[in-house]
PDB file of C-alpha atoms in Angstrom:
ATOM      1  CA  UNK A  12      86.254   0.106 -67.936  1.00 92.00           C
ATOM      2  CA  UNK A  13      85.631   1.459 -71.395  1.00 95.00           C
ATOM      3  CA  UNK A  14      86.491  -0.286 -74.628  1.00 97.00           C
ATOM      4  CA  UNK A  15      87.041   1.671 -77.840  1.00 98.00           C
ATOM      5  CA  UNK A  16      87.305   0.327 -81.369  1.00 97.00           C
ATOM      6  CA  UNK A  17      88.254   2.541 -84.315  1.00 96.00           C
ATOM      7  CA  UNK A  18      87.482   1.880 -87.953  1.00 96.00           C
ATOM      8  CA  UNK A  19      87.473   3.708 -91.251  1.00 97.00           C
ATOM      9  CA  UNK A  20      91.136   4.294 -91.915  1.00 95.00           C
ATOM     10  CA  UNK A  21      92.694   3.745 -95.302  1.00 97.00           C
ATOM     11  CA  UNK A  22      94.733   5.241 -98.101  1.00 98.00           C
ATOM     12  CA  UNK A  23      93.672   8.306-100.062  1.00 98.00           C
ATOM     13  CA  UNK A  24      95.239  10.910-102.308  1.00 98.00           C
ATOM     14  CA  UNK A  25      95.758  14.479-101.217  1.00 98.00           C
ATOM     15  CA  UNK A  26      92.496  16.369-101.213  1.00 98.00           C
ATOM     16  CA  UNK A  27      90.523  13.236-100.480  1.00 98.00           C
ATOM     17  CA  UNK A  28      88.244  12.432 -97.559  1.00 98.00           C
ATOM     18  CA  UNK A  29      87.841   9.716 -94.957  1.00 98.00           C
ATOM     19  CA  UNK A  30      85.495   9.209 -92.049  1.00 98.00           C
ATOM     20  CA  UNK A  31      86.751   7.481 -88.940  1.00 98.00           C
ATOM     21  CA  UNK A  32      84.446   5.857 -86.416  1.00 98.00           C
ATOM     22  CA  UNK A  33      85.036   4.993 -82.791  1.00 98.00           C
ATOM     23  CA  UNK A  34      82.591   2.622 -81.136  1.00 97.00           C
ATOM     24  CA  UNK A  35      82.561   2.628 -77.367  1.00 96.00           C
ATOM     25  CA  UNK A  36      81.317   0.021 -74.921  1.00 94.00           C
ATOM     26  CA  UNK A  37      81.393  -0.528 -71.191  1.00 91.00           C
ATOM     27  CA  UNK A  38      81.135   2.308 -68.677  1.00 89.00           C
ATOM     28  CA  UNK A  39      80.767   5.052 -71.288  1.00 87.00           C
ATOM     29  CA  UNK A  40      78.390   6.958 -69.027  1.00 89.00           C
ATOM     30  CA  UNK A  41      81.392   7.961 -66.941  1.00 91.00           C
ATOM     31  CA  UNK A  42      83.130   9.666 -69.847  1.00 95.00           C
ATOM     32  CA  UNK A  43      83.237  13.462 -70.112  1.00 96.00           C
ATOM     33  CA  UNK A  44      85.311  14.067 -73.254  1.00 96.00           C
ATOM     34  CA  UNK A  45      86.085  11.967 -76.290  1.00 97.00           C
ATOM     35  CA  UNK A  46      89.090  12.854 -78.381  1.00 96.00           C
ATOM     36  CA  UNK A  47      90.887  11.931 -81.562  1.00 98.00           C
ATOM     37  CA  UNK A  48      94.668  11.855 -81.490  1.00 98.00           C
ATOM     38  CA  UNK A  49      97.255  10.854 -84.056  1.00 98.00           C
ATOM     39  CA  UNK A  50     100.764   9.477 -84.066  1.00 98.00           C
ATOM     40  CA  UNK A  51     102.780  10.333 -87.141  1.00 97.00           C
ATOM     41  CA  UNK A  52     105.356   7.939 -88.622  1.00 96.00           C
ATOM     42  CA  UNK A  53     108.579   7.884 -86.633  1.00 95.00           C
ATOM     43  CA  UNK A  54     107.015   9.598 -83.634  1.00 96.00           C
ATOM     44  CA  UNK A  55     106.862   8.068 -80.206  1.00 95.00           C
ATOM     45  CA  UNK A  56     103.679   7.456 -78.234  1.00 92.00           C
ATOM     46  CA  UNK A  57     104.522  10.477 -76.061  1.00 92.00           C
ATOM     47  CA  UNK A  58     104.476  12.614 -79.200  1.00 94.00           C
ATOM     48  CA  UNK A  59     100.881  11.877 -80.104  1.00 95.00           C
ATOM     49  CA  UNK A  60      99.131  14.971 -81.360  1.00 95.00           C
ATOM     50  CA  UNK A  61      95.656  15.969 -80.299  1.00 95.00           C
ATOM     51  CA  UNK A  62      93.347  16.509 -83.253  1.00 97.00           C
ATOM     52  CA  UNK A  63      89.807  17.081 -82.003  1.00 98.00           C
ATOM     53  CA  UNK A  64      87.704  16.752 -78.883  1.00 96.00           C
ATOM     54  CA  UNK A  65      83.988  16.599 -78.137  1.00 97.00           C
ATOM     55  CA  UNK A  66      82.177  17.031 -74.848  1.00 97.00           C
ATOM     56  CA  UNK A  67      79.790  14.104 -74.587  1.00 95.00           C
ATOM     57  CA  UNK A  68      76.898  15.868 -72.921  1.00 95.00           C
ATOM     58  CA  UNK A  69      76.975  19.287 -74.582  1.00 96.00           C
ATOM     59  CA  UNK A  70      78.489  18.349 -77.933  1.00 96.00           C
ATOM     60  CA  UNK A  71      80.905  21.283 -77.739  1.00 97.00           C
ATOM     61  CA  UNK A  72      83.893  20.648 -79.978  1.00 97.00           C
ATOM     62  CA  UNK A  73      87.505  21.785 -80.136  1.00 97.00           C
ATOM     63  CA  UNK A  74      90.098  21.366 -82.885  1.00 98.00           C
ATOM     64  CA  UNK A  75      93.823  21.599 -83.303  1.00 97.00           C
ATOM     65  CA  UNK A  76      94.816  24.501 -85.547  1.00 97.00           C
ATOM     66  CA  UNK A  77      96.324  22.075 -88.053  1.00 97.00           C
ATOM     67  CA  UNK A  78      92.934  20.513 -88.838  1.00 98.00           C
ATOM     68  CA  UNK A  79      90.521  23.356 -88.180  1.00 98.00           C
ATOM     69  CA  UNK A  80      88.188  23.842 -91.118  1.00 98.00           C
ATOM     70  CA  UNK A  81      89.021  20.419 -92.583  1.00 98.00           C
ATOM     71  CA  UNK A  82      88.100  17.917 -89.857  1.00 98.00           C
ATOM     72  CA  UNK A  83      84.795  17.583 -88.029  1.00 98.00           C
ATOM     73  CA  UNK A  84      84.229  15.571 -84.873  1.00 98.00           C
ATOM     74  CA  UNK A  85      80.694  14.427 -84.096  1.00 98.00           C
ATOM     75  CA  UNK A  86      78.919  11.851 -81.999  1.00 97.00           C
ATOM     76  CA  UNK A  87      75.894   9.626 -81.850  1.00 96.00           C
ATOM     77  CA  UNK A  88      75.391   9.018 -78.155  1.00 90.00           C
ATOM     78  CA  UNK A  89      72.633   6.495 -78.785  1.00 92.00           C
ATOM     79  CA  UNK A  90      75.205   4.362 -80.593  1.00 93.00           C
ATOM     80  CA  UNK A  91      78.089   5.301 -78.280  1.00 94.00           C
ATOM     81  CA  UNK A  92      80.005   6.241 -81.388  1.00 97.00           C
ATOM     82  CA  UNK A  93      82.232   9.195 -82.191  1.00 98.00           C
ATOM     83  CA  UNK A  94      83.187  10.152 -85.726  1.00 98.00           C
ATOM     84  CA  UNK A  95      85.962  12.130 -87.344  1.00 98.00           C
ATOM     85  CA  UNK A  96      85.158  13.413 -90.808  1.00 98.00           C
ATOM     86  CA  UNK A  97      88.400  14.351 -92.537  1.00 98.00           C
ATOM     87  CA  UNK A  98      88.251  16.421 -95.707  1.00 98.00           C
ATOM     88  CA  UNK A  99      90.919  17.958 -97.904  1.00 98.00           C
ATOM     89  CA  UNK A 100      93.489  15.554 -96.530  1.00 98.00           C
ATOM     90  CA  UNK A 101      97.165  16.439 -96.762  1.00 98.00           C
ATOM     91  CA  UNK A 102     100.262  14.270 -96.697  1.00 98.00           C
ATOM     92  CA  UNK A 103     101.044  15.619 -93.229  1.00 97.00           C
ATOM     93  CA  UNK A 104      97.808  14.006 -92.008  1.00 98.00           C
ATOM     94  CA  UNK A 105      99.367  10.566 -92.486  1.00 98.00           C
ATOM     95  CA  UNK A 106      99.365   8.893 -89.077  1.00 98.00           C
ATOM     96  CA  UNK A 107      97.788   6.251 -86.917  1.00 98.00           C
ATOM     97  CA  UNK A 108      94.611   7.793 -85.531  1.00 98.00           C
ATOM     98  CA  UNK A 109      93.415   6.885 -82.069  1.00 98.00           C
ATOM     99  CA  UNK A 110      90.221   7.707 -80.278  1.00 98.00           C
ATOM    100  CA  UNK A 111      90.404   8.094 -76.538  1.00 97.00           C
ATOM    101  CA  UNK A 112      88.085   8.774 -73.632  1.00 97.00           C
ATOM    102  CA  UNK A 113      88.591  10.970 -70.594  1.00 96.00           C
ATOM    103  CA  UNK A 114      86.552  10.477 -67.407  1.00 95.00           C
ATOM    104  CA  UNK A 115      87.572  13.965 -66.346  1.00 93.00           C
ATOM    105  CA  UNK A 116      86.473  17.078 -68.189  1.00 94.00           C
ATOM    106  CA  UNK A 117      89.884  17.911 -69.565  1.00 88.00           C
ATOM    107  CA  UNK A 118      91.508  18.290 -72.965  1.00 90.00           C
ATOM    108  CA  UNK A 119      94.920  17.271 -71.637  1.00 91.00           C
ATOM    109  CA  UNK A 120      96.153  14.060 -73.226  1.00 92.00           C
ATOM    110  CA  UNK A 121      97.270  12.780 -69.826  1.00 93.00           C
ATOM    111  CA  UNK A 122      93.619  12.613 -68.745  1.00 95.00           C
ATOM    112  CA  UNK A 123      92.650  10.219 -71.530  1.00 96.00           C
ATOM    113  CA  UNK A 124      92.517   6.941 -69.699  1.00 96.00           C
ATOM    114  CA  UNK A 125      91.004   4.701 -72.367  1.00 97.00           C
ATOM    115  CA  UNK A 126      92.409   4.253 -75.868  1.00 97.00           C
ATOM    116  CA  UNK A 127      91.463   2.324 -78.964  1.00 97.00           C
ATOM    117  CA  UNK A 128      93.896   0.246 -80.965  1.00 97.00           C
ATOM    118  CA  UNK A 129      94.316   2.863 -83.684  1.00 97.00           C
ATOM    119  CA  UNK A 130      93.551   2.985 -87.384  1.00 98.00           C
ATOM    120  CA  UNK A 131      96.040   3.880 -90.119  1.00 98.00           C
ATOM    121  CA  UNK A 132      95.437   6.849 -92.390  1.00 98.00           C
ATOM    122  CA  UNK A 133      97.813   7.271 -95.323  1.00 98.00           C
ATOM    123  CA  UNK A 134      97.658  10.275 -97.626  1.00 98.00           C
ATOM    124  CA  UNK A 135      99.731  10.243-100.776  1.00 97.00           C
ATOM    125  CA  UNK A 136     100.170  12.694-103.597  1.00 92.00           C
TER     126      UNK A 136
END
């Protein structure tokens, strides 16, 4: 089992920045990919959008087109923590952000077996 706890959400104005953290514990050695996902207001769980992924061993990263160039995913494996630096935030970035862990080496959301409780990010003009 893997436990994930997000922190760092909050309210900012458009153009602002936030950094989210995701602290992992438990069997994190079995995890291949970590990802950040978000669920916008009014959307169902099944409509969660993938934002960014990082391969734990290599550090290779991937981003959704909607955040490319603005968001950066990184990790500190010694601390079992993954970060999401979000810059130039837009109103459309408003959502509950979740970190998740996949034991398999896949970007598909269905492979993300472990999820945090989520942290709210609100961007206003």
